[in-house]
Coordinates of C-alpha atoms in Angstrom, one line a residue:
M1 CA 0.0 0.0 0.0
K2 CA 1.4 3.4 -1.0
P3 CA 1.7 6.1 1.5
A4 CA -0.7 9.0 1.1
I5 CA -0.3 12.8 0.5
I6 CA -3.6 14.3 1.5
L7 CA -4.5 17.4 -0.4
V8 CA -6.9 19.9 1.2
S9 CA -8.8 22.8 -0.4
E10 CA -12.4 23.9 -0.4
T11 CA -12.5 24.8 -4.1
R12 CA -9.1 23.9 -5.6
S13 CA -8.5 20.3 -4.6
D14 CA -8.6 19.1 -8.2
E15 CA -6.0 21.7 -9.1
L16 CA -3.8 20.5 -6.3
R17 CA -4.2 16.9 -7.3
G18 CA -3.2 17.8 -10.9
E19 CA -0.1 19.6 -9.6
F20 CA 0.8 16.6 -7.5
G21 CA 0.3 14.1 -10.3
R22 CA 4.0 13.7 -10.7
Y23 CA 4.0 11.8 -7.3
A24 CA 1.1 9.5 -8.2
R25 CA 3.4 6.5 -9.0
D26 CA 4.7 6.4 -5.4
Y27 CA 2.0 8.0 -3.3
D28 CA -1.8 7.9 -3.1
L29 CA -3.4 11.4 -3.5
P30 CA -6.7 11.5 -1.6
T31 CA -8.3 15.0 -1.6
A32 CA -10.5 16.7 1.0
T33 CA -12.5 19.9 1.0
S34 CA -12.3 20.6 4.7
A35 CA -10.2 20.1 7.8
R36 CA -12.6 17.5 9.2
E37 CA -12.8 15.6 5.9
A38 CA -8.9 15.5 5.8
K39 CA -8.9 14.1 9.3
Q40 CA -11.3 11.4 8.4
A41 CA -9.3 10.6 5.2
A42 CA -6.2 10.2 7.4
K43 CA -8.0 7.9 9.8
R44 CA -9.1 5.7 6.9
V45 CA -5.5 5.4 5.6
V46 CA -4.2 4.5 9.1
A47 CA -7.1 2.0 9.7
E48 CA -6.2 0.2 6.4
G49 CA -2.6 -0.2 7.6
G50 CA -1.2 2.7 5.5
Q51 CA 0.8 5.8 6.2
V52 CA 0.2 9.4 5.7
A53 CA 3.4 11.1 4.5
M54 CA 2.1 14.7 4.2
F55 CA -0.9 17.0 4.5
V56 CA -0.9 19.9 1.9
T57 CA -3.5 22.5 2.5
E58 CA -4.5 26.0 1.4
S59 CA -4.1 28.8 3.9
R60 CA -7.9 29.1 4.4
L61 CA -10.3 26.3 5.2
P62 CA -14.1 26.4 5.6
D63 CA -14.4 24.7 9.0
A64 CA -11.3 25.6 10.9
E65 CA -8.4 27.9 11.2
V66 CA -5.4 26.3 9.5
F67 CA -3.5 26.0 12.8
E68 CA -6.4 24.2 14.4
A69 CA -6.5 21.9 11.4
F70 CA -2.8 21.1 11.8
H71 CA -3.5 20.3 15.5
W72 CA -6.2 17.8 14.6
W73 CA -4.1 16.2 11.9
R74 CA -1.0 16.0 14.1
A75 CA -3.1 14.2 16.8
T76 CA -4.2 11.8 14.1
V77 CA -0.8 11.2 12.3
P78 CA 2.1 12.8 14.3
T79 CA 4.7 11.7 11.8
A80 CA 3.2 13.4 8.7
R81 CA 4.7 16.5 7.3
R82 CA 2.4 19.6 7.2
V83 CA 2.6 22.1 4.3
I84 CA 0.6 25.3 3.5
A85 CA 0.3 25.8 -0.3
A86 CA -1.3 29.3 -0.3
H87 CA -3.0 30.5 -3.4
V88 CA -1.5 33.6 -5.0
S89 CA -4.6 35.6 -4.0
T90 CA -4.1 35.0 -0.3
F91 CA -0.3 34.4 -0.1
R92 CA 0.9 37.8 1.0
E93 CA -2.1 38.6 3.1
D94 CA -1.9 35.4 5.2
A95 CA 1.9 35.2 5.3
E96 CA 2.4 37.6 8.3
S97 CA -0.1 35.8 10.5
L98 CA 0.9 32.2 9.5
R99 CA 4.7 32.2 9.2
G100 CA 5.3 32.6 12.9
G101 CA 3.7 29.2 13.4
M102 CA 6.4 27.6 11.4
A103 CA 9.0 28.7 14.0
K104 CA 7.0 27.0 16.7
G105 CA 6.7 23.7 14.7
K106 CA 3.0 24.0 14.0
Y107 CA 3.8 23.1 10.4
D108 CA 6.8 22.6 8.1
A109 CA 6.6 24.9 5.1
Y110 CA 4.7 27.9 3.8
L111 CA 4.8 27.9 0.0
L112 CA 3.2 29.7 -2.9
A113 CA 1.0 27.2 -4.7
P114 CA 2.2 26.6 -8.3
R115 CA 0.7 28.9 -10.9
G116 CA 2.0 27.0 -13.9
A117 CA 3.9 23.9 -15.1
R118 CA 7.3 22.9 -13.7
D119 CA 7.3 25.0 -10.6
E120 CA 10.5 23.3 -9.5
E121 CA 11.1 25.6 -6.5
F122 CA 7.8 24.4 -5.0
H123 CA 8.5 20.8 -5.8
T124 CA 12.1 21.0 -4.4
A125 CA 10.5 21.9 -1.1
I126 CA 8.0 19.1 -1.3
C127 CA 10.7 16.6 -2.3
E128 CA 12.9 17.6 0.6
L129 CA 10.1 17.1 3.1
L130 CA 9.1 13.8 1.6
S131 CA 12.8 12.7 1.7
D132 CA 13.0 13.7 5.4
W133 CA 9.8 11.7 6.1
G134 CA 11.1 8.7 4.2
S135 CA 14.4 8.6 6.0
T136 CA 13.0 9.0 9.5
V137 CA 9.6 7.3 9.4
A138 CA 9.1 4.8 6.5
E139 CA 10.9 1.6 6.1
P140 CA 13.2 2.0 3.0
E141 CA 12.1 0.6 -0.3
V142 CA 15.6 0.5 -1.6
V143 CA 18.0 -1.0 0.9
A144 CA 21.7 -0.2 0.8
V145 CA 22.7 -2.5 3.6
A146 CA 20.7 -5.6 4.7
I147 CA 21.1 -6.8 8.2
V148 CA 20.2 -10.3 9.2
S149 CA 19.5 -11.0 12.9
P150 CA 17.0 -13.0 14.9
V151 CA 16.7 -10.1 17.4
E152 CA 17.3 -6.4 17.3
D153 CA 19.9 -6.3 20.1
A154 CA 22.1 -3.4 21.2
L155 CA 24.7 -4.1 18.5
T156 CA 22.1 -4.3 15.7
L157 CA 20.6 -1.0 16.8
S158 CA 24.1 0.6 16.9
I159 CA 24.8 -0.6 13.4
R160 CA 21.5 0.7 12.2
D161 CA 22.1 4.1 13.9
Y162 CA 25.6 4.3 12.2
L163 CA 24.1 3.5 8.8
D164 CA 21.3 6.0 9.2
R165 CA 23.7 8.7 10.1
M166 CA 25.8 7.8 7.1
G167 CA 22.7 8.2 4.9
L168 CA 22.6 4.5 4.0
P169 CA 19.0 3.0 4.0
N170 CA 18.9 -0.3 5.8
R171 CA 16.6 -2.9 7.1
V172 CA 16.7 -5.9 9.5
Y173 CA 15.6 -9.3 8.2
P174 CA 14.9 -12.5 10.2
P175 CA 17.2 -15.4 9.3
D176 CA 14.2 -17.4 8.0
S177 CA 13.0 -14.7 5.6
D178 CA 13.8 -14.8 1.8
K179 CA 16.3 -12.0 2.1
G180 CA 17.8 -13.5 5.3
R181 CA 18.3 -16.9 3.7
H182 CA 19.9 -15.3 0.6
V183 CA 22.4 -13.4 2.7
L184 CA 23.2 -16.5 4.8
E185 CA 23.7 -18.6 1.6
L186 CA 26.2 -16.0 0.3
L187 CA 28.1 -16.2 3.7
A188 CA 28.1 -20.0 3.6
A189 CA 29.5 -20.0 0.0
E190 CA 32.5 -18.1 1.4
G191 CA 33.0 -20.9 4.0
A192 CA 32.0 -18.7 7.0
E193 CA 29.7 -19.6 9.8
P194 CA 27.1 -16.9 10.6
E195 CA 27.6 -14.9 13.8
F196 CA 24.7 -12.6 14.1
P197 CA 24.2 -9.9 13.1
V198 CA 25.2 -10.6 9.5
F199 CA 25.2 -7.8 6.9
M200 CA 25.3 -7.4 3.1
D201 CA 25.9 -4.2 1.2
L202 CA 24.9 -3.3 -2.4
N203 CA 27.9 -5.0 -3.8
Q204 CA 26.8 -8.3 -2.3
R205 CA 29.7 -8.3 0.2
V206 CA 28.7 -10.2 3.3
G207 CA 30.1 -10.6 6.7
S208 CA 29.4 -11.1 10.4
A209 CA 29.5 -7.9 12.5
R210 CA 31.1 -8.0 15.9
S211 CA 31.2 -4.3 16.1
V212 CA 30.1 -1.2 14.1
R213 CA 33.6 -0.9 12.9
D214 CA 33.3 -4.2 11.0
V215 CA 30.5 -2.7 8.9
A216 CA 32.3 0.6 8.5
S217 CA 35.5 -1.0 7.3
A218 CA 33.7 -3.3 4.8
I219 CA 31.9 -0.3 3.2
Y220 CA 34.4 2.6 3.5
G221 CA 37.8 0.9 4.1
R222 CA 40.4 1.5 6.8
P223 CA 43.2 4.0 7.3
A224 CA 45.8 1.5 6.3
D225 CA 44.4 1.9 2.8
V226 CA 46.4 5.1 2.7
D227 CA 50.0 4.2 1.9
V228 CA 52.0 5.1 5.0
D229 CA 54.9 6.1 2.7
R230 CA 52.7 8.9 1.4
V231 CA 52.5 12.0 3.5
V232 CA 49.2 13.9 3.1
D233 CA 49.1 17.7 3.5
V234 CA 46.5 17.7 6.2
A235 CA 44.8 15.1 8.4
I236 CA 41.5 16.1 10.0
V237 CA 40.5 14.2 13.1
G238 CA 36.8 14.3 13.5
A239 CA 34.0 14.8 10.9
G240 CA 31.7 17.1 12.7
P241 CA 30.8 20.5 11.2
A242 CA 34.3 21.9 11.9
G243 CA 36.1 18.9 10.4
L244 CA 33.8 18.8 7.3
A245 CA 34.2 22.5 6.6
A246 CA 38.0 22.2 6.9
A247 CA 37.9 19.2 4.5
V248 CA 35.8 21.1 1.9
Y249 CA 38.0 24.2 2.0
A250 CA 41.4 22.3 2.2
S251 CA 40.7 19.9 -0.6
S252 CA 39.1 22.6 -2.8
E253 CA 42.3 24.6 -2.5
G254 CA 44.4 21.6 -3.6
L255 CA 45.6 20.2 -0.3
S256 CA 45.7 16.4 -0.1
T257 CA 43.2 15.8 2.7
V258 CA 42.2 12.8 4.8
V259 CA 39.5 12.7 7.5
L260 CA 39.5 10.2 10.3
E261 CA 36.2 9.8 12.2
S262 CA 35.7 7.6 15.2
E263 CA 31.9 7.1 14.6
A264 CA 29.7 8.4 11.8
V265 CA 30.2 11.5 9.7
G266 CA 28.5 14.5 11.3
G267 CA 29.5 14.2 14.9
Q268 CA 26.9 15.2 17.4
A269 CA 25.3 17.6 14.9
G270 CA 24.7 14.6 12.7
T271 CA 22.3 13.1 15.2
S272 CA 20.0 16.2 15.2
S273 CA 16.6 15.4 13.7
M274 CA 16.1 18.9 12.5
I275 CA 18.3 22.0 12.7
R276 CA 16.0 25.0 12.0
N277 CA 18.4 27.9 12.7
Y278 CA 21.3 27.0 10.3
L279 CA 21.9 29.7 7.8
G280 CA 20.5 29.1 4.3
F281 CA 17.9 26.4 5.2
P282 CA 14.6 28.2 5.9
R283 CA 12.7 25.0 6.3
G284 CA 15.4 23.4 8.4
I285 CA 17.7 20.5 7.7
S286 CA 18.4 17.3 9.5
G287 CA 21.9 16.9 10.9
M288 CA 22.5 13.8 8.8
R289 CA 21.6 15.5 5.6
L290 CA 23.8 18.5 6.4
A291 CA 26.7 16.2 7.2
Q292 CA 26.3 14.0 4.1
R293 CA 26.0 17.0 1.8
A294 CA 29.2 18.4 3.2
R295 CA 30.9 14.9 3.0
N296 CA 29.9 14.5 -0.7
Q297 CA 31.1 18.1 -1.4
A298 CA 34.5 17.3 0.2
I299 CA 34.8 14.0 -1.7
R300 CA 34.1 15.8 -4.9
F301 CA 37.3 17.8 -4.3
G302 CA 39.3 14.8 -3.4
T303 CA 39.0 14.3 0.4
Q304 CA 39.3 10.7 1.6
F305 CA 37.1 9.7 4.6
F306 CA 37.6 6.8 7.0
S307 CA 34.8 6.4 9.5
G308 CA 34.6 4.1 12.4
W309 CA 38.3 4.6 13.2
P310 CA 39.2 6.6 16.3
V311 CA 42.7 8.0 16.5
T312 CA 44.5 6.4 19.4
A313 CA 47.6 8.6 19.5
L314 CA 49.4 11.5 17.9
E315 CA 53.2 11.7 17.5
P316 CA 54.2 15.3 16.7
G317 CA 56.8 15.6 14.0
A318 CA 60.1 16.9 15.1
V319 CA 61.5 20.2 13.9
D320 CA 65.3 20.4 13.7
A321 CA 67.5 23.4 14.2
E322 CA 67.4 24.3 10.5
G323 CA 63.6 24.3 10.5
N324 CA 63.2 21.0 8.7
R325 CA 60.0 19.4 9.7
E326 CA 59.1 15.8 10.0
P327 CA 55.4 14.8 9.4
H328 CA 53.1 14.1 12.3
R329 CA 52.0 10.5 12.8
L330 CA 48.5 9.5 13.7
H331 CA 47.9 6.0 15.0
T332 CA 44.6 4.1 14.6
D333 CA 43.9 0.4 15.1
G334 CA 43.5 0.2 11.3
G335 CA 46.8 1.7 10.4
D336 CA 48.9 4.9 10.7
L337 CA 48.7 8.1 8.8
L338 CA 51.4 10.7 8.1
A339 CA 50.5 14.3 7.7
R340 CA 52.3 17.6 7.4
A341 CA 49.5 19.4 9.3
V342 CA 46.8 18.1 11.6
V343 CA 43.4 19.7 12.4
V344 CA 41.9 18.4 15.6
S345 CA 38.1 18.6 15.4
A346 CA 37.1 15.5 17.3
G347 CA 34.3 17.4 19.1
V348 CA 32.9 16.3 22.4
K349 CA 31.0 13.3 23.8
Y350 CA 27.9 13.3 26.0
R351 CA 28.7 12.9 29.7
R352 CA 27.8 9.5 31.1
L353 CA 25.0 9.3 33.8
D354 CA 26.4 7.8 37.0
A355 CA 23.2 6.1 38.2
P356 CA 22.6 2.4 39.2
G357 CA 21.2 0.2 36.5
I358 CA 21.6 2.7 33.6
E359 CA 24.9 1.7 32.0
K360 CA 24.0 -2.0 31.4
L361 CA 20.9 -0.9 29.5
V362 CA 22.7 1.3 26.9
G363 CA 21.3 0.2 23.6
L364 CA 18.4 -1.5 25.2
G365 CA 16.2 1.5 25.8
V366 CA 19.0 3.8 27.2
H367 CA 20.7 6.0 24.6
Y368 CA 23.3 8.7 24.8
G369 CA 22.4 11.4 22.2
S370 CA 19.2 11.5 20.2
A371 CA 19.7 8.0 18.6
M372 CA 17.3 8.8 15.7
T373 CA 17.1 5.1 14.7
A374 CA 15.7 4.2 18.2
A375 CA 12.9 6.8 17.9
R376 CA 10.8 4.5 15.7
E377 CA 11.0 1.8 18.4
M378 CA 9.3 4.2 20.8
E379 CA 5.9 4.2 19.1
G380 CA 3.2 4.1 21.7
Y381 CA 5.6 4.3 24.7
D382 CA 6.5 6.9 27.3
V383 CA 10.0 8.2 27.0
I384 CA 12.3 10.6 28.9
V385 CA 14.8 13.1 27.6
V386 CA 17.4 14.3 30.1
G387 CA 19.1 17.6 29.2
G388 CA 18.3 21.2 28.6
G389 CA 20.3 22.2 25.5
N390 CA 19.3 22.5 21.9
S391 CA 20.2 18.8 21.1
A392 CA 17.8 17.7 23.9
G393 CA 15.0 19.9 22.5
Q394 CA 15.5 18.6 19.0
A395 CA 15.5 15.0 20.2
A396 CA 12.3 15.5 22.2
I397 CA 10.5 17.0 19.2
H398 CA 11.5 14.2 17.0
L399 CA 10.6 11.5 19.6
A400 CA 7.1 13.2 20.0
R401 CA 6.3 12.0 16.4
F402 CA 6.4 8.4 17.7
A403 CA 6.2 8.2 21.5
R404 CA 2.9 8.5 23.4
S405 CA 4.5 11.0 25.7
V406 CA 7.9 12.7 26.0
T407 CA 9.1 14.2 29.3
I408 CA 12.1 16.5 29.3
L409 CA 13.9 16.5 32.7
V410 CA 16.2 19.4 33.6
R411 CA 18.0 20.4 36.8
R412 CA 17.0 24.1 36.3
E413 CA 13.5 25.3 36.7
T414 CA 12.9 26.0 33.0
L415 CA 14.5 25.6 29.6
A416 CA 14.7 29.3 28.9
E417 CA 18.3 29.7 30.1
T418 CA 19.9 26.9 28.1
M419 CA 17.8 26.4 24.9
S420 CA 17.1 28.5 21.9
D421 CA 13.8 30.4 22.0
Y422 CA 12.4 28.8 18.8
L423 CA 12.8 25.4 20.4
V424 CA 11.3 26.4 23.7
G425 CA 8.3 27.7 21.8
E426 CA 8.0 24.6 19.7
I427 CA 8.1 22.4 22.8
A428 CA 5.5 24.5 24.5
Y429 CA 3.1 24.0 21.6
N430 CA 3.6 20.3 21.3
P431 CA 0.9 18.5 23.5
R432 CA 3.0 15.3 23.7
I433 CA 5.9 17.0 25.4
T434 CA 6.1 17.9 29.1
V435 CA 9.0 19.8 30.7
Q436 CA 9.8 18.8 34.3
G437 CA 12.2 21.2 36.0
C438 CA 14.4 20.5 39.1
S439 CA 14.5 16.8 38.3
E440 CA 17.1 14.1 37.6
V441 CA 17.2 10.4 37.0
I442 CA 19.0 8.5 39.8
E443 CA 18.3 4.9 38.9
G444 CA 16.9 2.6 36.2
G445 CA 16.0 -1.0 35.7
A446 CA 14.8 -3.5 33.1
G447 CA 11.3 -4.8 32.4
D448 CA 10.3 -8.4 31.7
D449 CA 12.0 -8.3 28.3
A450 CA 15.4 -7.3 29.7
R451 CA 15.0 -3.8 28.1
L452 CA 14.5 -0.5 30.0
G453 CA 11.3 -0.6 31.9
W454 CA 11.4 2.1 34.6
V455 CA 13.5 4.9 36.1
T456 CA 13.5 6.7 39.4
V457 CA 13.3 10.5 39.2
R458 CA 14.4 12.7 42.1
N459 CA 13.2 16.2 42.7
T460 CA 16.3 18.3 43.3
S461 CA 14.4 20.9 45.4
D462 CA 12.8 18.7 48.0
G463 CA 14.5 15.3 47.5
T464 CA 11.3 13.4 46.8
Q465 CA 11.5 10.4 44.5
E466 CA 9.1 8.9 42.0
R467 CA 9.4 5.6 40.1
R468 CA 8.1 5.9 36.6
E469 CA 7.5 3.5 33.7
C470 CA 9.8 4.4 30.8
R471 CA 10.7 2.5 27.7
G472 CA 13.2 5.1 26.3
L473 CA 15.8 7.2 28.2
F474 CA 17.7 9.6 26.0
L475 CA 20.6 11.3 27.8
L476 CA 22.0 14.6 26.5
I477 CA 23.5 15.9 29.8
G478 CA 26.4 18.1 28.8
A479 CA 29.6 17.3 26.9
E480 CA 33.2 16.4 27.6
P481 CA 36.1 16.9 25.2
H482 CA 37.2 13.8 23.3
C483 CA 40.9 14.2 23.3
D484 CA 42.5 11.7 25.6
W485 CA 44.6 10.5 22.6
L486 CA 46.4 13.8 22.4
P487 CA 50.0 14.0 23.7
D488 CA 50.9 16.2 26.7
E489 CA 52.6 18.6 24.3
V490 CA 49.1 19.7 23.2
V491 CA 48.1 21.8 26.2
R492 CA 44.5 21.8 27.5
D493 CA 42.6 23.8 30.1
A494 CA 41.3 22.4 33.4
R495 CA 38.2 20.9 31.7
G496 CA 40.3 19.2 29.0
F497 CA 39.5 21.5 26.1
V498 CA 42.4 22.3 23.7
L499 CA 44.0 25.7 24.1
T500 CA 44.8 27.7 21.0
G501 CA 46.2 31.2 20.1
R502 CA 46.3 33.8 22.9
D503 CA 44.7 31.4 25.3
V504 CA 48.0 29.5 25.4
P505 CA 50.0 30.3 28.6
L506 CA 52.6 33.1 28.0
E507 CA 55.4 30.8 29.0
L508 CA 54.6 28.5 26.0
W509 CA 54.6 31.3 23.4
R510 CA 57.3 30.9 20.8
G511 CA 59.7 33.8 20.3
G512 CA 57.5 36.0 22.4
L513 CA 54.5 35.5 20.1
P514 CA 51.4 33.4 20.6
P515 CA 50.4 30.6 18.3
E516 CA 48.1 31.5 15.5
S517 CA 44.4 31.9 16.5
L518 CA 43.5 28.2 16.0
E519 CA 47.0 26.7 16.5
T520 CA 47.8 24.6 19.5
T521 CA 51.1 24.5 21.5
V522 CA 52.4 22.0 18.9
P523 CA 53.4 23.7 15.6
G524 CA 51.4 22.4 12.7
V525 CA 48.6 21.0 14.9
F526 CA 45.4 23.1 14.9
A527 CA 42.1 22.8 16.7
A528 CA 38.6 23.8 15.6
G529 CA 35.1 23.4 16.8
D530 CA 33.7 22.2 20.1
I531 CA 37.0 20.6 21.2
R532 CA 38.7 24.0 21.3
A533 CA 38.6 26.0 24.6
G534 CA 36.5 29.1 24.2
S535 CA 34.6 27.9 21.1
M536 CA 30.9 28.8 20.9
K537 CA 29.5 25.2 20.8
R538 CA 27.2 25.9 17.9
V539 CA 27.0 24.2 14.5
A540 CA 27.5 27.4 12.5
A541 CA 30.4 28.5 14.7
A542 CA 32.1 25.1 14.3
S543 CA 31.7 25.3 10.5
G544 CA 33.2 28.8 10.6
E545 CA 36.2 27.7 12.5
G546 CA 36.7 24.7 10.2
A547 CA 36.8 27.1 7.2
S548 CA 39.0 29.6 9.1
V549 CA 41.7 27.1 10.0
V550 CA 42.5 26.3 6.3
P551 CA 44.4 29.6 5.7
L552 CA 46.5 28.9 8.8
V553 CA 47.3 25.4 7.5
H554 CA 48.4 26.9 4.2
A555 CA 50.7 29.3 6.0
W556 CA 52.2 26.5 8.0
L557 CA 52.8 24.4 4.9
D558 CA 54.3 27.3 2.9
P559 CA 55.8 29.9 5.3
S560 CA 56.6 32.1 2.3
R561 CA 52.9 32.8 1.7

């Protein structure tokens, strides 16, 4: 059964249906002349086992204000995207009163309805929203990586989360399914015994996965694939926004560039379901799509990426009395890499929650970060998000598409001090999300199925405790720098963030001068993004630092510039 795009207009539903005819192969296109009729149409689709991908409505309806209609439709199908396609006669008049609702998450796009053939600006917006729906809600029709496993355990979920963040559609198949048997037959033909989970990529390569890295290596290779006798111009450690920006600008300017990423491309930003305040994306963009676009852009200019390979050590290259420089050496479990310059953009990791029973349930209902893959498993359940930053807000909004209820727990009284205003407003409008201040999780335990079943919440004001049923616990409780692998020569502050430029202690300046603005205490080693002391800890700021570091790398590689 095809998913539905429900088209709503009192007098122009036939015109809308004609405009959306290009989608008829992949979507059903039911029409409605009122908000209530559209709600009933959505209920019929759901009752028949189908999915509603999108509501498209005019800005004026005969039986409800458009915001009221969106409220009804979201209560019926929380995962559907909601679009206003305003007629030219009402577009300007209604824009001022309706566009503010988009910032609060009441709907996803305010568009001028097409007035002729091939309005590709309109359809670009529609396709982007349908693509976002398809990647976060629907099971993929075209599978890039098939996973075979009798159960979706913590490892299987981690592999799926990695693949989702890398933009690779995937699906889990039981061993006794047609697809499962096919994959296992290919593995047997290679003389291997299956050790679940088993995976197969588009090139029919199969293998057993004992870790996420096994899958990453099979698909993307390993650092040893770079000949150690070759010295690259710049090695970038970490593929978050800072590392991706540095890769794009370095490789586009002719520098040989390699990026090493311990997890999936995108870093923490890559787990965000929707970033609405990033410059140039008025309808917002998911962190995964932003990261994969940047990755593809860097690859186009020649950057090599190796994901799933954390750097375990850095050996700074020596500089002799005549100024001759040896390359820096980066160690990974998959091989070493030699580079004339290094950009450290490894970002930060979410702080672990020190509470009894929590750690052993990681991957089994407990997740650090938003874990977008796990959101689909929360359908019909009560979940808790711990954290008061933007990432926590974005996670809660995405989870509310699936979960019965989402509770945000914060130690402060409100979210206003720590979260962007647009997110606070969107959360306040969402009836499925509740904010509970002065609260913390102090314990958790499993239910009958060995997955998370309950947590104990403590009120930090009066010390009272409450045990609550909970099937999903998403922890976004502050960040710690990810730089234990750096040598002592790279000086850090008391919290572990890397010092650069004038923040470096005076006694470590060279020749009475501080390092360059993004340079560390080791010549030729730079830091950008969240890992750098004093950075703004925002996606746009990290991207800016990644771009800004490239001229400094050029100057280091060619002092005569």
